[in-house]
């Protein structure tokens, strides 16, 4: 890519050219999209962040320094959101489950779009959860998504620990069967 | 256990190479890291990232459209609040000084122009604020104002575009080119008005359109589906002829797919896809092909065809001759 042309685009952006802003979008959107997609495996997150970042670049165009690299500038604008979304994902139980699933491990290097995204995975999981009874679902969510221990759930729901264990075993069994393709295992913790 | 750096773990996550153990490490690391440590890891990954994986054009254009829409909306809001402030200050002054100042506020309404363009060899799609879908062919530019869809729906085109216009009986959709304008209500049609070509061509897929002279707004002709009008830029002479509009708009497809299709049909479509005349000699009518093409050149395709069924070919400008061996 020609550095001089880029500097000119940034200069024009600074003075309010929407056309050149659009050109910068054409050049840099893919890089940012795939960066966020790589971290989150979520097309919707990537889309949101790309949209928000470029919108903010347009809104604060007057404060841009055309002598510095636009690539670096783009990163500094996207940075905080990238860190937030990364922290959120790493903490997310469903994300961990997704990372350990067959769907994630069995990826294709050549065709990035063929890989099952985290969004699709979450979709499937929430659909399958509908097959559980309300109580199984509740116990599953408390155990896997909120990280409660068996005794804590038993106390909260005023049930015996044995009942909770049974409910959870059944819930995991149903999920395992329904998600046979996606999962190697569902939480070894149990 | 070896301690891997945060950067390496993140790279493994990004390339889908991370193991369960490593993910747990990453999780712990993230918990114990401050934003600035994560930042420096991310930043160094970012600086070495390249632009070689492209996102799908639909997503890219959807985001572009959303950004444009939000920019338009926020500029409009700004205008309103500015007007409100001016009104508060100006009304008392207006009483004193008459209507003179009133007219100065009209500058706040001056519309901005959006320009979408494609480089040579690129195509793009966009959605206009009224829902009209536009496919822009290579080396073309399309302009419209921020007040598009307010009172009128006007766009200016240089190059070639296919329009699927959303229906609105109250507002005519108008495509202006250097010499002719196309007026429509809700239909799908194609306009080709490249600067370096001698004629402007318009064809219609469905609905009804009128084509008028840009200079005096005189009606040239009304087109029916599967008709094409060619207007000479030199003398504005025009003629209407019938055409296969669906085939002519093949270029709006991202790819061309053949599954066990007779060779004659394949070459007919290829001729439209590449906008070439293709002559064939010694063709065996039983030959069928199956392949998908995206951005390959005609030469590349013919080389592939040659591997299946030996041929000789010659490409000369807009003319290709194929001879079966």
Coordinates of C-alpha atoms in Angstrom, one line a residue:
Chain A
X1 CA 0.0 0.0 0.0
X2 CA 1.2 3.4 -0.9
X3 CA 2.0 5.4 2.2
X4 CA 1.8 8.8 0.5
X5 CA -1.7 8.2 -0.8
X6 CA -2.7 7.0 2.6
X7 CA -1.4 10.2 4.2
X8 CA -3.3 12.2 1.7
X9 CA -6.5 10.3 2.4
X10 CA -6.1 11.0 6.1
X11 CA -5.4 14.7 5.5
X12 CA -8.5 14.9 3.4
X13 CA -10.5 13.1 6.1
X14 CA -9.2 15.6 8.6
X15 CA -10.6 18.4 6.5
X16 CA -13.9 16.7 6.2
X17 CA -13.9 14.6 3.0
X18 CA -16.5 11.8 3.5
X19 CA -15.3 10.4 0.2
X20 CA -11.8 9.8 1.5
X21 CA -13.2 8.6 4.8
X22 CA -15.0 6.0 2.7
X23 CA -11.8 5.0 0.9
X24 CA -10.1 4.5 4.3
X25 CA -13.0 2.3 5.3
X26 CA -12.6 0.3 2.1
X27 CA -8.9 -0.2 2.8
X28 CA -8.9 -0.9 6.6
X29 CA -12.3 -2.3 7.5
X30 CA -11.3 -5.9 6.7
X31 CA -8.2 -5.8 8.9
X32 CA -10.1 -4.6 11.9
X33 CA -13.0 -6.9 11.3
X34 CA -10.8 -10.0 11.3
X35 CA -8.8 -8.8 14.3
X36 CA -11.9 -8.6 16.4
X37 CA -13.4 -11.7 14.9
X38 CA -10.2 -13.6 15.7
X39 CA -10.4 -12.5 19.4
X40 CA -14.1 -13.1 19.8
X41 CA -15.1 -15.6 17.1
X42 CA -18.3 -13.5 17.0
X43 CA -19.3 -11.8 13.7
X44 CA -21.8 -9.6 15.4
X45 CA -19.2 -8.2 17.9
X46 CA -16.8 -7.7 15.1
X47 CA -19.4 -5.9 13.0
X48 CA -20.4 -3.6 16.0
X49 CA -16.9 -2.7 16.8
X50 CA -15.9 -1.9 13.2
X51 CA -19.0 0.3 12.8
X52 CA -18.5 2.1 16.1
X53 CA -14.8 2.6 15.5
X54 CA -15.2 4.1 12.1
X55 CA -18.1 6.2 13.2
X56 CA -15.9 7.6 16.0
X57 CA -13.1 8.2 13.5
X58 CA -15.4 10.3 11.4
X59 CA -16.8 12.2 14.4
X60 CA -13.3 13.1 15.8
X61 CA -11.7 13.6 12.4
X62 CA -10.5 17.0 13.3
X63 CA -8.2 15.8 16.0
X64 CA -6.5 13.1 13.8
X65 CA -2.7 13.5 13.2
X66 CA -2.1 12.8 9.5
X67 CA 1.6 12.3 10.0
X68 CA 1.1 9.2 12.1
X69 CA 0.2 5.8 10.8
X70 CA -3.6 5.4 10.2
X71 CA -3.3 1.7 11.1
X72 CA -2.0 2.6 14.6
X73 CA -4.6 5.3 15.0
X74 CA -7.4 2.8 14.1
X75 CA -6.1 0.5 16.8
X76 CA -6.1 3.2 19.4
X77 CA -9.7 4.1 18.6
X78 CA -10.8 0.4 18.7
X79 CA -8.5 -0.5 21.7
X80 CA -10.8 0.0 24.7
X81 CA -13.7 -1.8 23.1
X82 CA -11.4 -4.7 22.0
X83 CA -10.0 -5.1 25.5
X84 CA -13.5 -5.0 27.0
X85 CA -15.0 -7.5 24.6
X86 CA -12.0 -9.8 25.1
X87 CA -12.3 -9.8 28.9
X88 CA -16.0 -10.4 28.6
X89 CA -15.5 -13.4 26.3
X90 CA -12.8 -15.0 28.3
X91 CA -14.9 -14.8 31.4
X92 CA -18.0 -16.2 29.6
X93 CA -18.7 -19.8 30.5
X94 CA -20.3 -20.5 27.1
X95 CA -17.2 -19.2 25.4
X96 CA -15.0 -21.5 27.3
X97 CA -17.3 -24.3 26.4
X98 CA -17.1 -23.3 22.8
X99 CA -13.3 -23.1 22.8
X100 CA -13.2 -26.7 24.2
X101 CA -15.8 -28.0 21.8
X102 CA -15.2 -30.0 18.7
X103 CA -16.8 -27.3 16.7
X104 CA -13.9 -25.0 17.6
X105 CA -11.1 -27.5 17.4
X106 CA -12.1 -28.9 14.0
X107 CA -11.4 -25.7 12.1
X108 CA -10.4 -25.2 8.5
X109 CA -7.5 -23.0 7.8
X110 CA -8.4 -22.1 4.3
X111 CA -12.0 -21.2 4.6
X112 CA -12.4 -19.0 7.6
X113 CA -16.1 -18.5 6.9
X114 CA -16.8 -22.2 7.2
X115 CA -15.7 -22.4 10.9
X116 CA -18.6 -22.4 13.3
X117 CA -18.6 -19.0 15.0
X118 CA -19.3 -18.4 18.7
X119 CA -22.6 -16.7 17.6
X120 CA -23.8 -19.9 15.9
X121 CA -22.6 -22.0 18.9
X122 CA -24.6 -19.8 21.4
X123 CA -27.6 -20.1 19.2
X124 CA -27.5 -23.8 19.2
X125 CA -26.9 -24.0 22.9
X126 CA -29.8 -21.8 23.7
X127 CA -32.1 -23.8 21.3
X128 CA -31.0 -27.1 22.9
X129 CA -31.5 -25.6 26.4
X130 CA -35.2 -25.3 25.5
X131 CA -35.4 -29.1 25.5
X132 CA -34.7 -29.2 29.3
X133 CA -37.4 -29.0 31.9
X134 CA -37.6 -25.5 33.6
X135 CA -35.9 -26.9 36.7
X136 CA -33.1 -28.7 34.8
X137 CA -32.5 -25.5 32.9
X138 CA -32.4 -23.4 36.1
X139 CA -30.0 -25.9 37.7
X140 CA -27.8 -26.0 34.6
X141 CA -27.6 -22.2 34.4
X142 CA -26.8 -21.8 38.0
X143 CA -24.1 -24.4 37.9
X144 CA -22.5 -23.7 34.6
X145 CA -23.2 -20.0 33.9
X146 CA -23.2 -18.6 37.4
X147 CA -20.6 -21.0 38.8
X148 CA -22.7 -22.0 41.9
X149 CA -21.6 -25.1 43.7
X150 CA -24.1 -28.0 44.2
X151 CA -24.6 -27.1 47.9
X152 CA -25.2 -23.5 47.0
X153 CA -27.9 -24.4 44.5
X154 CA -29.5 -26.8 46.9
X155 CA -29.7 -24.1 49.5
X156 CA -31.0 -21.5 47.1
X157 CA -33.7 -23.8 45.7
X158 CA -34.5 -25.5 49.0
X159 CA -33.9 -28.9 47.6
X160 CA -31.6 -31.8 48.6
X161 CA -28.1 -32.0 47.1
X162 CA -28.9 -35.4 45.7
X163 CA -31.9 -33.9 43.7
X164 CA -29.7 -31.2 42.3
X165 CA -27.1 -33.7 41.3
X166 CA -29.7 -35.8 39.5
X167 CA -31.2 -32.8 37.8
X168 CA -27.8 -31.7 36.6
X169 CA -26.8 -35.1 35.4
X170 CA -29.9 -35.4 33.4
X171 CA -29.5 -31.9 32.0
X172 CA -26.0 -32.6 30.9
X173 CA -27.0 -35.9 29.4
X174 CA -29.7 -34.2 27.3
X175 CA -27.3 -31.5 26.2
X176 CA -24.6 -33.9 25.3
X177 CA -26.9 -36.0 23.2
X178 CA -28.4 -33.0 21.4
X179 CA -25.1 -31.3 20.8
X180 CA -23.2 -34.4 19.9
X181 CA -21.5 -32.7 17.0
X182 CA -20.4 -29.7 19.0
X183 CA -19.1 -31.1 22.2
X184 CA -16.3 -33.3 23.2
X185 CA -17.4 -32.9 26.8
X186 CA -19.4 -30.5 28.8
X187 CA -17.5 -29.2 31.7
X188 CA -15.2 -31.7 33.3
X189 CA -15.7 -29.9 36.6
X190 CA -18.7 -32.0 37.4
Chain B
X1 CA 4.5 -26.1 33.1
X2 CA 5.9 -23.5 30.8
X3 CA 4.5 -20.1 31.2
X4 CA 3.4 -18.8 27.8
X5 CA 3.2 -15.1 27.2
X6 CA -0.1 -13.3 27.0
X7 CA 0.6 -12.4 23.4
X8 CA 1.3 -16.0 22.4
X9 CA -1.8 -17.2 24.1
X10 CA -3.9 -14.6 22.3
X11 CA -2.3 -15.5 19.0
X12 CA -3.2 -19.1 19.6
X13 CA -6.8 -18.1 20.4
X14 CA -6.9 -16.1 17.2
X15 CA -5.6 -18.9 15.0
X16 CA -7.9 -21.4 16.7
X17 CA -4.8 -23.3 18.0
X18 CA -5.5 -22.9 21.7
X19 CA -5.9 -25.9 23.9
X20 CA -8.1 -26.2 26.9
X21 CA -5.2 -25.9 29.2
X22 CA -3.9 -22.9 27.4
X23 CA -7.3 -21.3 27.5
X24 CA -7.4 -21.7 31.3
X25 CA -3.9 -20.0 31.4
X26 CA -5.2 -17.2 29.3
X27 CA -8.2 -16.8 31.5
X28 CA -6.0 -16.5 34.6
X29 CA -3.5 -14.2 32.9
X30 CA -6.3 -11.9 31.8
X31 CA -7.7 -11.8 35.3
X32 CA -4.3 -10.7 36.7
X33 CA -3.4 -8.3 33.9
X34 CA -4.1 -4.7 33.8
X35 CA -5.6 -3.1 30.7
X36 CA -2.2 -1.7 29.7
X37 CA -0.6 -5.2 29.6
X38 CA -3.4 -6.6 27.5
X39 CA -3.1 -3.5 25.3
X40 CA 0.5 -4.0 24.6
X41 CA 0.0 -7.6 23.7
X42 CA -3.0 -6.7 21.4
X43 CA -1.1 -3.8 19.9
X44 CA 1.8 -5.8 18.8
X45 CA -0.5 -8.5 17.3
X46 CA -2.3 -5.7 15.5
X47 CA 0.8 -4.1 14.0
X48 CA 1.8 -7.4 12.5
X49 CA -1.6 -8.2 11.1
X50 CA -2.2 -7.9 7.4
X51 CA -5.0 -7.1 5.1
X52 CA -5.1 -10.4 3.2
X53 CA -8.3 -11.9 4.6
X54 CA -11.3 -10.1 3.3
X55 CA -14.7 -9.9 4.9
X56 CA -17.8 -10.7 2.9
X57 CA -18.9 -7.8 0.7
X58 CA -22.4 -7.9 2.2
X59 CA -21.2 -7.4 5.7
X60 CA -18.7 -4.7 4.6
X61 CA -21.4 -2.8 2.7
X62 CA -23.9 -3.2 5.5
X63 CA -21.5 -1.6 8.0
X64 CA -20.7 1.1 5.5
X65 CA -24.4 1.8 5.1
X66 CA -25.0 1.9 8.8
X67 CA -22.1 4.3 9.3
X68 CA -23.4 6.6 6.6
X69 CA -26.9 6.5 8.0
X70 CA -25.7 7.4 11.5
X71 CA -23.5 10.2 10.1
X72 CA -26.5 11.6 8.2
X73 CA -28.7 11.4 11.3
X74 CA -26.2 13.0 13.6
X75 CA -25.5 15.9 11.2
X76 CA -29.2 16.4 10.9
X77 CA -29.6 16.6 14.6
X78 CA -26.7 19.0 14.8
X79 CA -28.5 21.2 12.2
X80 CA -31.7 21.1 14.3
X81 CA -30.1 22.1 17.6
X82 CA -28.2 24.8 15.8
X83 CA -31.4 26.2 14.3
X84 CA -33.0 26.0 17.7
X85 CA -30.2 28.1 19.3
X86 CA -30.3 30.5 16.4
X87 CA -34.1 30.8 16.7
X88 CA -33.9 31.7 20.4
X89 CA -31.4 34.4 19.7
X90 CA -32.8 35.5 16.4
X91 CA -36.5 35.9 17.1
X92 CA -36.1 39.0 19.1
X93 CA -33.6 40.4 16.6
X94 CA -36.0 39.5 13.8
X95 CA -38.6 41.7 15.4
X96 CA -36.1 44.6 15.4
X97 CA -34.3 44.1 12.1
X98 CA -36.9 42.5 9.9
X99 CA -36.6 39.3 8.0
X100 CA -33.0 39.9 6.8
X101 CA -31.4 37.5 9.2
X102 CA -34.0 34.9 8.7
X103 CA -32.6 34.2 5.2
X104 CA -29.0 33.6 6.5
X105 CA -30.2 30.6 8.4
X106 CA -31.0 28.7 5.2
X107 CA -27.3 27.9 4.8
X108 CA -27.7 25.4 7.6
X109 CA -29.7 23.2 5.2
X110 CA -27.2 22.9 2.4
X111 CA -27.0 19.2 1.8
X112 CA -23.8 17.2 1.7
X113 CA -23.0 14.7 -1.1
X114 CA -22.1 11.1 -0.6
X115 CA -20.0 9.4 -3.1
X116 CA -19.6 5.7 -3.5
X117 CA -17.1 4.5 -6.1
X118 CA -15.5 1.3 -7.2
X119 CA -11.9 0.9 -8.5
X120 CA -11.2 -1.0 -11.7
X121 CA -12.0 -4.7 -11.2
X122 CA -14.0 -4.1 -8.1
X123 CA -17.8 -4.3 -7.6
X124 CA -19.8 -3.2 -4.7
X125 CA -23.4 -3.2 -3.5
X126 CA -25.1 -0.6 -1.4
X127 CA -28.5 0.2 0.1
X128 CA -29.8 3.7 -0.3
X129 CA -31.8 5.3 2.6
X130 CA -35.1 4.5 0.9
X131 CA -34.2 0.8 0.7
X132 CA -33.2 0.8 -3.0
X133 CA -30.6 -1.8 -3.7
X134 CA -27.7 -0.8 -6.0
X135 CA -25.0 -2.9 -7.5
X136 CA -22.1 -0.8 -8.7
X137 CA -19.9 -2.3 -11.4
X138 CA -16.2 -1.7 -11.7
X139 CA -14.7 1.8 -12.3
X140 CA -18.0 3.6 -11.5
X141 CA -19.2 6.3 -9.1
X142 CA -22.6 7.0 -7.6
X143 CA -23.4 10.3 -5.8
X144 CA -26.4 11.2 -3.7
X145 CA -27.2 14.0 -1.3
X146 CA -27.9 13.8 2.4
X147 CA -31.4 15.0 1.7
X148 CA -32.0 12.0 -0.6
X149 CA -35.5 10.6 0.1
X150 CA -36.7 13.8 1.7
X151 CA -38.5 15.4 -1.3
X152 CA -36.9 13.5 -4.2
X153 CA -34.8 10.5 -4.9
X154 CA -32.0 11.6 -7.2
X155 CA -28.7 9.9 -7.7
X156 CA -26.0 10.7 -10.2
X157 CA -24.1 7.9 -12.0
X158 CA -20.9 7.7 -13.9
X159 CA -20.2 4.1 -15.0
X160 CA -22.5 1.2 -14.6
X161 CA -25.0 0.2 -12.0
X162 CA -28.0 -2.1 -11.5
X163 CA -30.9 -0.7 -9.5
X164 CA -33.6 -2.5 -7.7
X165 CA -35.7 0.5 -6.7
X166 CA -38.0 0.3 -3.7
X167 CA -41.5 1.2 -4.5
X168 CA -42.8 4.7 -3.6
X169 CA -45.6 6.1 -5.7
X170 CA -45.1 9.6 -4.3
X171 CA -41.5 10.0 -5.1
X172 CA -39.9 9.4 -8.4
X173 CA -36.5 7.8 -8.4
X174 CA -34.2 9.5 -10.8
X175 CA -30.8 8.4 -12.2
X176 CA -28.9 11.3 -13.8
X177 CA -26.1 10.5 -16.2
X178 CA -24.0 12.8 -18.3
X179 CA -26.6 12.9 -21.1
X180 CA -29.8 11.1 -20.1
X181 CA -32.0 10.7 -17.0
X182 CA -33.9 7.6 -16.0
X183 CA -37.1 8.1 -14.1
X184 CA -38.8 5.2 -12.2
X185 CA -41.3 4.3 -9.6
X186 CA -40.4 0.8 -8.4
X187 CA -38.5 -1.5 -10.7
X188 CA -35.2 -3.2 -11.5
X189 CA -33.0 -1.9 -14.3
X190 CA -29.4 -1.3 -15.3
X191 CA -27.7 1.9 -16.4
X192 CA -24.3 1.8 -18.2
X193 CA -22.9 5.3 -18.7
X194 CA -19.1 5.1 -18.7
X195 CA -17.3 8.3 -19.5
X196 CA -15.1 6.6 -22.2
X197 CA -17.9 4.9 -24.1
X198 CA -19.8 6.5 -26.9
X199 CA -23.3 5.3 -25.9
X200 CA -25.3 5.1 -22.7
X201 CA -27.2 1.9 -22.3
X202 CA -30.2 1.2 -20.1
X203 CA -32.2 -2.0 -19.9
X204 CA -35.1 -3.0 -17.8
X205 CA -35.8 -6.2 -15.9
X206 CA -39.2 -5.4 -14.5
X207 CA -41.6 -2.5 -14.0
X208 CA -41.5 0.5 -16.3
X209 CA -39.1 3.4 -16.7
X210 CA -38.9 6.6 -18.7
X211 CA -35.6 7.8 -20.2
X212 CA -35.3 11.6 -20.8
X213 CA -32.7 13.9 -22.2
X214 CA -30.6 15.4 -19.4
X215 CA -30.3 18.8 -21.1
X216 CA -34.0 19.6 -21.6
X217 CA -35.8 16.9 -19.7
X218 CA -37.5 15.9 -23.0
X219 CA -38.8 12.3 -23.0
X220 CA -36.8 10.0 -25.2
X221 CA -38.6 6.7 -24.7
X222 CA -40.4 4.5 -22.3
X223 CA -39.0 1.0 -21.8
X224 CA -40.8 -2.2 -21.1
X225 CA -39.2 -5.3 -19.5
X226 CA -36.5 -7.0 -21.6
X227 CA -35.9 -3.9 -23.7
X228 CA -32.7 -1.9 -24.0
X229 CA -32.2 1.7 -25.1
X230 CA -28.8 2.9 -26.4
X231 CA -28.3 6.6 -26.6
X232 CA -25.4 8.1 -28.5
X233 CA -23.7 10.8 -26.5
X234 CA -22.6 12.5 -29.7
X235 CA -26.0 13.3 -31.3
X236 CA -28.5 11.9 -28.7
X237 CA -29.8 9.5 -31.4
X238 CA -31.3 6.5 -29.7
X239 CA -32.8 3.1 -30.5
X240 CA -34.8 0.6 -28.5
X241 CA -34.2 -3.1 -29.0
X242 CA -35.2 -6.3 -27.2
X243 CA -32.7 -8.0 -24.9
X244 CA -32.4 -10.7 -22.3
X245 CA -32.3 -8.5 -19.3
X246 CA -31.8 -11.3 -16.8
X247 CA -28.7 -12.4 -18.6
X248 CA -27.5 -8.8 -19.1
X249 CA -27.6 -8.3 -15.3
X250 CA -25.5 -11.5 -14.6
X251 CA -22.6 -9.2 -13.5
X252 CA -24.5 -8.4 -10.3
X253 CA -24.0 -11.9 -9.1
X254 CA -20.9 -12.6 -6.9
X255 CA -20.3 -15.8 -8.7
X256 CA -21.4 -17.8 -11.6
X257 CA -22.3 -21.5 -11.0
X258 CA -22.7 -24.2 -13.6
X259 CA -23.9 -27.7 -12.7
X260 CA -23.9 -30.1 -15.6
X261 CA -24.8 -27.4 -18.0
X262 CA -24.6 -27.9 -21.9
X263 CA -21.5 -26.2 -23.3
X264 CA -23.6 -23.8 -25.6
X265 CA -25.4 -22.5 -22.5
X266 CA -22.1 -22.1 -20.6
X267 CA -20.5 -20.1 -23.4
X268 CA -23.6 -17.9 -23.8
X269 CA -23.4 -17.0 -20.1
X270 CA -19.7 -16.5 -20.2
X271 CA -20.2 -14.1 -23.0
X272 CA -22.5 -12.0 -20.9
X273 CA -20.4 -12.4 -17.8
X274 CA -17.2 -11.1 -19.5
X275 CA -19.1 -8.9 -22.0
X276 CA -17.3 -10.6 -24.9
X277 CA -18.3 -12.1 -28.2
X278 CA -17.5 -15.8 -28.1
X279 CA -17.3 -17.8 -31.3
X280 CA -17.2 -21.5 -31.1
X281 CA -16.1 -24.0 -33.8
X282 CA -16.5 -27.8 -33.9
X283 CA -18.6 -27.9 -30.8
X284 CA -19.9 -31.4 -29.8
X285 CA -23.5 -30.7 -28.5
X286 CA -23.2 -33.4 -25.8
X287 CA -20.5 -31.7 -23.9
X288 CA -21.5 -30.5 -20.4
X289 CA -19.6 -28.6 -17.8
X290 CA -19.8 -28.0 -14.0
X291 CA -17.8 -25.3 -12.3
X292 CA -18.0 -22.1 -10.3
X293 CA -16.3 -18.9 -11.1
X294 CA -15.8 -15.8 -9.1
X295 CA -13.0 -13.5 -10.2
X296 CA -11.2 -15.7 -12.7
X297 CA -10.3 -14.2 -16.1
X298 CA -11.8 -15.7 -19.3
X299 CA -8.3 -17.0 -20.1
X300 CA -8.1 -18.9 -16.8
X301 CA -11.5 -20.5 -17.4
X302 CA -10.6 -21.5 -20.9
X303 CA -7.4 -23.1 -19.6
X304 CA -9.5 -25.1 -17.2
X305 CA -11.9 -26.1 -20.0
X306 CA -8.9 -27.1 -22.1
X307 CA -8.0 -29.6 -19.4
X308 CA -11.4 -31.3 -19.6
X309 CA -12.0 -31.0 -23.3
X310 CA -9.0 -30.0 -25.4
X311 CA -9.5 -26.7 -27.2
X312 CA -7.6 -24.0 -29.0
X313 CA -8.5 -20.4 -28.2
X314 CA -7.7 -16.9 -29.2
X315 CA -8.7 -13.8 -27.3
X316 CA -8.5 -10.6 -29.1
X317 CA -10.0 -7.5 -27.4
X318 CA -13.7 -8.1 -27.0
X319 CA -13.6 -11.1 -29.4
X320 CA -12.8 -14.7 -28.4
X321 CA -12.6 -17.7 -30.7
X322 CA -12.7 -21.2 -29.4
X323 CA -12.0 -24.3 -31.5
X324 CA -12.6 -27.8 -30.2
X325 CA -9.8 -30.2 -31.1

